[in-house]
Short mmCIF file of C-alpha atoms in Angstrom, two decimals:
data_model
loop_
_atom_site.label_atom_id
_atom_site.label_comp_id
_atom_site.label_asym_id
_atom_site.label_seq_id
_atom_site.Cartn_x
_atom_site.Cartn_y
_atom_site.Cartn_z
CA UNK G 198 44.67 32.43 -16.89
CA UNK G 199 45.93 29.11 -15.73
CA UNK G 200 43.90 25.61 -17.12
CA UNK G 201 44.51 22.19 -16.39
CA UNK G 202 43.03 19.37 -18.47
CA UNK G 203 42.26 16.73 -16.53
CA UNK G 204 42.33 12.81 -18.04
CA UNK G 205 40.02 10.56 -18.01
CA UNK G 206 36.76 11.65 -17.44
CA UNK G 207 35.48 8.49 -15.95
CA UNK G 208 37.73 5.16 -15.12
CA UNK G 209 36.30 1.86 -14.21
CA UNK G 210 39.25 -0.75 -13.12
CA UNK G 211 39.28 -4.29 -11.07
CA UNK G 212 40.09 -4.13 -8.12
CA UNK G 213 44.03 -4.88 -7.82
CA UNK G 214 44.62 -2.89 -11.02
CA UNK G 215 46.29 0.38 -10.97
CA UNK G 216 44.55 3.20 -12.11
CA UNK G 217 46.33 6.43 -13.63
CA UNK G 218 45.08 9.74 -14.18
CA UNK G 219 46.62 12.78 -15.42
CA UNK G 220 46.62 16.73 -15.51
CA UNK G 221 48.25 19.01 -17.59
CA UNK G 222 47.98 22.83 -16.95
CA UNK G 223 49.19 25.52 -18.94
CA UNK G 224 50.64 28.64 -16.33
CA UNK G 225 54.47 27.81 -15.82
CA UNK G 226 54.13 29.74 -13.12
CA UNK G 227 52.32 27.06 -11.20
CA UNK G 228 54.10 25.77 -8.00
CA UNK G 229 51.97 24.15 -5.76
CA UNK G 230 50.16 21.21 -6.86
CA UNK G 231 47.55 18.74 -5.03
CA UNK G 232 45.68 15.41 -5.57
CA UNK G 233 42.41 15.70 -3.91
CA UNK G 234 39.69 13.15 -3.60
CA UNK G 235 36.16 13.40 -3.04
CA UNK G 236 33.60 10.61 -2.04
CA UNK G 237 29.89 11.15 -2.49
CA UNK G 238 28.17 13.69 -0.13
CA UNK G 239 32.18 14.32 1.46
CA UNK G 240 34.35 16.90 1.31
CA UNK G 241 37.50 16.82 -0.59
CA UNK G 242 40.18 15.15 1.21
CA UNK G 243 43.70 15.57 0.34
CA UNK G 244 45.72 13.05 -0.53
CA UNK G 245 49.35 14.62 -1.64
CA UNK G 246 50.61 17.79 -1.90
CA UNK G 247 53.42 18.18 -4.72
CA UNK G 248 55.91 21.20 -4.86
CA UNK G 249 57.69 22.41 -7.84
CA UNK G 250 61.01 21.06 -6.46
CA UNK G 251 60.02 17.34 -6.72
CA UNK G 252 58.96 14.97 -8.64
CA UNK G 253 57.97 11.79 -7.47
CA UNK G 254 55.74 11.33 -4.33
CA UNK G 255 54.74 8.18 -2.52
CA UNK G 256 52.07 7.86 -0.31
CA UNK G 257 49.98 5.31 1.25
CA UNK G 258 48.73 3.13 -1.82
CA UNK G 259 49.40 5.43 -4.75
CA UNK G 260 52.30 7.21 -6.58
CA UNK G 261 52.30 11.24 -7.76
CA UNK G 262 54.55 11.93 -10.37
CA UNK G 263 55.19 16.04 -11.24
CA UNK G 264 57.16 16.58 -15.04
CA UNK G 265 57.99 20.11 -15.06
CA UNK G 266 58.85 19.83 -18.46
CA UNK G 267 55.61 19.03 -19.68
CA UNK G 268 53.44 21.08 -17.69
CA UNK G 269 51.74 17.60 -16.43
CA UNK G 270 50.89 16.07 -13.09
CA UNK G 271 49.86 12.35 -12.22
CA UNK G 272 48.19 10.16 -9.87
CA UNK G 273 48.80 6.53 -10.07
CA UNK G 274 46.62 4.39 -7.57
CA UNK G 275 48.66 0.72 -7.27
CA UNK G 276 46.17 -2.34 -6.37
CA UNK G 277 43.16 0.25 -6.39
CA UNK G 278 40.54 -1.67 -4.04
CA UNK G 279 36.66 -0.90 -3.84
CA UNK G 280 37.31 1.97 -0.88
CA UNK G 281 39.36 4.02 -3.94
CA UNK G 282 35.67 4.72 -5.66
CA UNK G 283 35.49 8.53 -5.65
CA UNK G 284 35.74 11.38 -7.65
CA UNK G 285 39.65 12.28 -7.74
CA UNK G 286 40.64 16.21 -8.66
CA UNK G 287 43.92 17.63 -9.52
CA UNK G 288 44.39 21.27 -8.38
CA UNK G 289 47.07 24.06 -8.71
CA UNK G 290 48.50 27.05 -7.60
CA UNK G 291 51.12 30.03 -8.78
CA UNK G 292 53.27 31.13 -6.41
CA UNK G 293 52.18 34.86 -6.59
CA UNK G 294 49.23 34.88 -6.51
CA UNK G 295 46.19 34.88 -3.36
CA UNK G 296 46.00 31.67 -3.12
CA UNK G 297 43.37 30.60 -5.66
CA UNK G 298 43.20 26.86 -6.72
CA UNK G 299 42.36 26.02 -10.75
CA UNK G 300 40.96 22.42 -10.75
CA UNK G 301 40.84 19.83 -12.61
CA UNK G 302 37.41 18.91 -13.98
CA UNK G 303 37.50 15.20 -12.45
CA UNK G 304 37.92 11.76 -12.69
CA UNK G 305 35.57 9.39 -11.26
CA UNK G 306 36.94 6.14 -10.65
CA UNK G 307 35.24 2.91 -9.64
CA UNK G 308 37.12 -0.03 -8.88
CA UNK G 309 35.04 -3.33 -8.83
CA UNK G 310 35.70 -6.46 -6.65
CA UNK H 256 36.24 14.76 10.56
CA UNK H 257 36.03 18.08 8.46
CA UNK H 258 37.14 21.42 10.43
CA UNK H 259 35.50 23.77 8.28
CA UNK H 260 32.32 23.96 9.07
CA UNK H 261 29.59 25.15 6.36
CA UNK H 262 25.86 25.75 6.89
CA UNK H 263 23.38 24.80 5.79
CA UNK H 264 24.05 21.54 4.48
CA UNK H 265 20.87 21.23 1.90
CA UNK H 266 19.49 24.83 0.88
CA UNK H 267 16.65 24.43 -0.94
CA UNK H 268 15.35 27.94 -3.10
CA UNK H 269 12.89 29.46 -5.53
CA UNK H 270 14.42 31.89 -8.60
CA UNK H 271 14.55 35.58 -7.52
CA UNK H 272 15.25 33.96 -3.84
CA UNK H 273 18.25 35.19 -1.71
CA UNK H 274 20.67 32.28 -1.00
CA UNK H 275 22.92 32.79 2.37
CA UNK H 276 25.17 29.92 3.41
CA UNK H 277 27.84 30.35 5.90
CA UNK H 278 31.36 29.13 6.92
CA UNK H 279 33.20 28.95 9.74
CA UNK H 280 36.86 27.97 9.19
CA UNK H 281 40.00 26.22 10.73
CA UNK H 282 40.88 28.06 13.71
CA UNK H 283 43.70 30.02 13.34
CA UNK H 284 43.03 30.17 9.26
CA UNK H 285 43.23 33.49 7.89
CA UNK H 286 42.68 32.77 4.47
CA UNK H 287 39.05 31.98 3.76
CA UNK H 288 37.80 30.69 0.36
CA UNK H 289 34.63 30.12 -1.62
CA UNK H 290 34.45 27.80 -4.32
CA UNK H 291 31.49 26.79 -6.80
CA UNK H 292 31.69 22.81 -7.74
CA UNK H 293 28.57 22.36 -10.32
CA UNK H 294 26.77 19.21 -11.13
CA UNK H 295 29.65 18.22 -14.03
CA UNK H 296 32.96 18.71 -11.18
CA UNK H 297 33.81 21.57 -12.88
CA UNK H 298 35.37 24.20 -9.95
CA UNK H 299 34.91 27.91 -9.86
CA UNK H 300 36.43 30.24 -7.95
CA UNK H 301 34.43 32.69 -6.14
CA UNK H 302 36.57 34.62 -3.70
CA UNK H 303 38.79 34.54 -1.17
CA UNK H 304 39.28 37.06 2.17
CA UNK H 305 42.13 37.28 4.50
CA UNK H 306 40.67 38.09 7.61
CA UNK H 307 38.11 40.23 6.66
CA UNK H 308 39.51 41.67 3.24
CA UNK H 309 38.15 40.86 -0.03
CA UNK H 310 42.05 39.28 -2.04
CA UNK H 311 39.91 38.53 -5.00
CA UNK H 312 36.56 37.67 -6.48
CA UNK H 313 35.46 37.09 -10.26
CA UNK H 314 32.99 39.01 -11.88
CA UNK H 315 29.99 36.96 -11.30
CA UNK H 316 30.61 37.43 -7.62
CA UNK H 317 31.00 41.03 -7.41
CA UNK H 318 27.70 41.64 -9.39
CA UNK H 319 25.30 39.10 -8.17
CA UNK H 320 26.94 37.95 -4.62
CA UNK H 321 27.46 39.51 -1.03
CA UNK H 322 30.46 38.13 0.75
CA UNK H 323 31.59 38.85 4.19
CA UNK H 324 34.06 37.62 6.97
CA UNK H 325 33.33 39.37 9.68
CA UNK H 326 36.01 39.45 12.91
CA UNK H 327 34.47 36.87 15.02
CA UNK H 328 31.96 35.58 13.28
CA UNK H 329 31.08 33.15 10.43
CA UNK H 330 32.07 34.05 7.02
CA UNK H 331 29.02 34.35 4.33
CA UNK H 332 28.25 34.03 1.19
CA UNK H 333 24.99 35.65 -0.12
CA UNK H 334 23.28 35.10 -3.84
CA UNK H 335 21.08 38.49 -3.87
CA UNK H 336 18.47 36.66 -6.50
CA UNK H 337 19.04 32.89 -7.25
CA UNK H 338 19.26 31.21 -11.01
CA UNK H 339 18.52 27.95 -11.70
CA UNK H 340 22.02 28.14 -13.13
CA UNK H 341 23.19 28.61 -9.51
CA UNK H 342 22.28 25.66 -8.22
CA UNK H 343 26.08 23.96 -7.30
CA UNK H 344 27.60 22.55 -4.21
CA UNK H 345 29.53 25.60 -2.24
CA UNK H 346 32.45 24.43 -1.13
CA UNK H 347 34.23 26.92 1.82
CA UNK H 348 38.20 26.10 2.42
CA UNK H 349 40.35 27.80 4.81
CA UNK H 350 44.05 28.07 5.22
CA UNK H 351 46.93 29.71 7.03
CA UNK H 352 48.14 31.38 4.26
CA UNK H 353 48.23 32.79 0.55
CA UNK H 354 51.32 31.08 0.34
CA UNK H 355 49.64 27.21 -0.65
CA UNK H 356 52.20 25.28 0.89
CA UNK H 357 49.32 24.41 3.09
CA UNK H 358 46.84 22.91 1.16
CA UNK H 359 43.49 24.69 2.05
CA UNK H 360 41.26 22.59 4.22
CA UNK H 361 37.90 22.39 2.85
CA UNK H 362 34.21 22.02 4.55
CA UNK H 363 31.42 19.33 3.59
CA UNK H 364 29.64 22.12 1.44
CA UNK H 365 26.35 23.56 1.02
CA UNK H 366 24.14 22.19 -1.62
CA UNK H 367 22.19 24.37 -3.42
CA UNK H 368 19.12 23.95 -5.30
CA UNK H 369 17.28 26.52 -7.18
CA UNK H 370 13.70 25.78 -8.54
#
């Protein structure tokens, strides 16, 4: 079945840095793709969702980049302030199938003043 | 500002226990899933209805879970005799479709402690 390796584990930045974290997963099949993120004691809140037929999504603060090619999927938070400390989670989906999400294992990012 | 709701939001249990924690999704979501997030992030998938059919479950869940989404009333998720091993947030989602392009909407979870 379908993995995705999420990288890094843990990521400690200043705050005005950008801070980039990737997944690859394995299932060409995958199609739908989402950047969640999760604050302590709070759901998961999504932040983008990606579809196979783009690449490159802006949002408010941070940059999601899909490469087909290589089966990977990134999140790139520009000028990450304190408010960006959570636990961030990649997630995907096949096309056919009911709907079932593989996640990433993580990345918890603080950003310090 | 979540609107999946999920109760309890602490559940507190002895080994051998029964576990029940319900979920009440989006309105209008058909699509109702269960997911187990343990104390290293790591996501498992449970099982997911559409209205009140099972669409899948894993192996763990059809041996040692009941799981119901009854017309009209909360969906549930039932461990028959808790582990220690099971003690994991339970996160619910809900969406409009099998199709994901809706991402599923998720609830606060239910955190579950085993003793």
């Amino acid at each position: 079945g379908e993995q995705v390796e999420q990288r890094p584990p843990h990521l400690s930045v200043r705050e005005g840095d950008s801070a980039f974290i990737t997944c690859t997963y394995t299932d060409p099949n995958s199609y739908y793709f989402f950047w969640y993120k999760q604050e302590p004691g709070a759901s998961l809140q999504l932040l983008m969702k990606v579809f196979s037929s783009t690449e490159i999504n802006e949002g408010q603060g941070f940059t999601v980049l899909l490469n087909k090619k290589d089966k990977q999927l990134s999140l790139n938070l520009t000028a990450a302030h304190p408010g960006d400390s959570a636990a961030y989670f990649c997630a995907v989906s096949a096309r056919t199938n009911t709907g079932k999400l593989t996640f990433g294992d993580g990345t918890v990012l603080t950003v310090k003043p | 500002n979540s609107k999946v709701i999920q109760t309890p939001r602490y559940l507190v249990k002895g080994q051998g226990q029964k576990a029940k924690m319900r979920c009440i999704p989006e309105k209008g979501h058909p699509v109702v899933f269960w997911y187990q997030q343990n104390k290293n992030n790591e996501f498992k998938f449970l099982i997911n209805f559409q209205n009140q059919e099972v669409l899948q479950q894993i192996d763990m869940t059809e041996k040692r879970f009941s799981a119901e989404c009854p017309s009209n009333s909360p969906c549930s998720l039932e461990i028959q005799s808790s582990e220690a091993g099971d003690s994991a947030l339970y996160l619910c989602a809900s969406s409009l479709s099998t199709v994901n392009n809706q991402a599923p909407l998720f609830g606060e979870g239910t955190r579950l402690s085993v003793l």
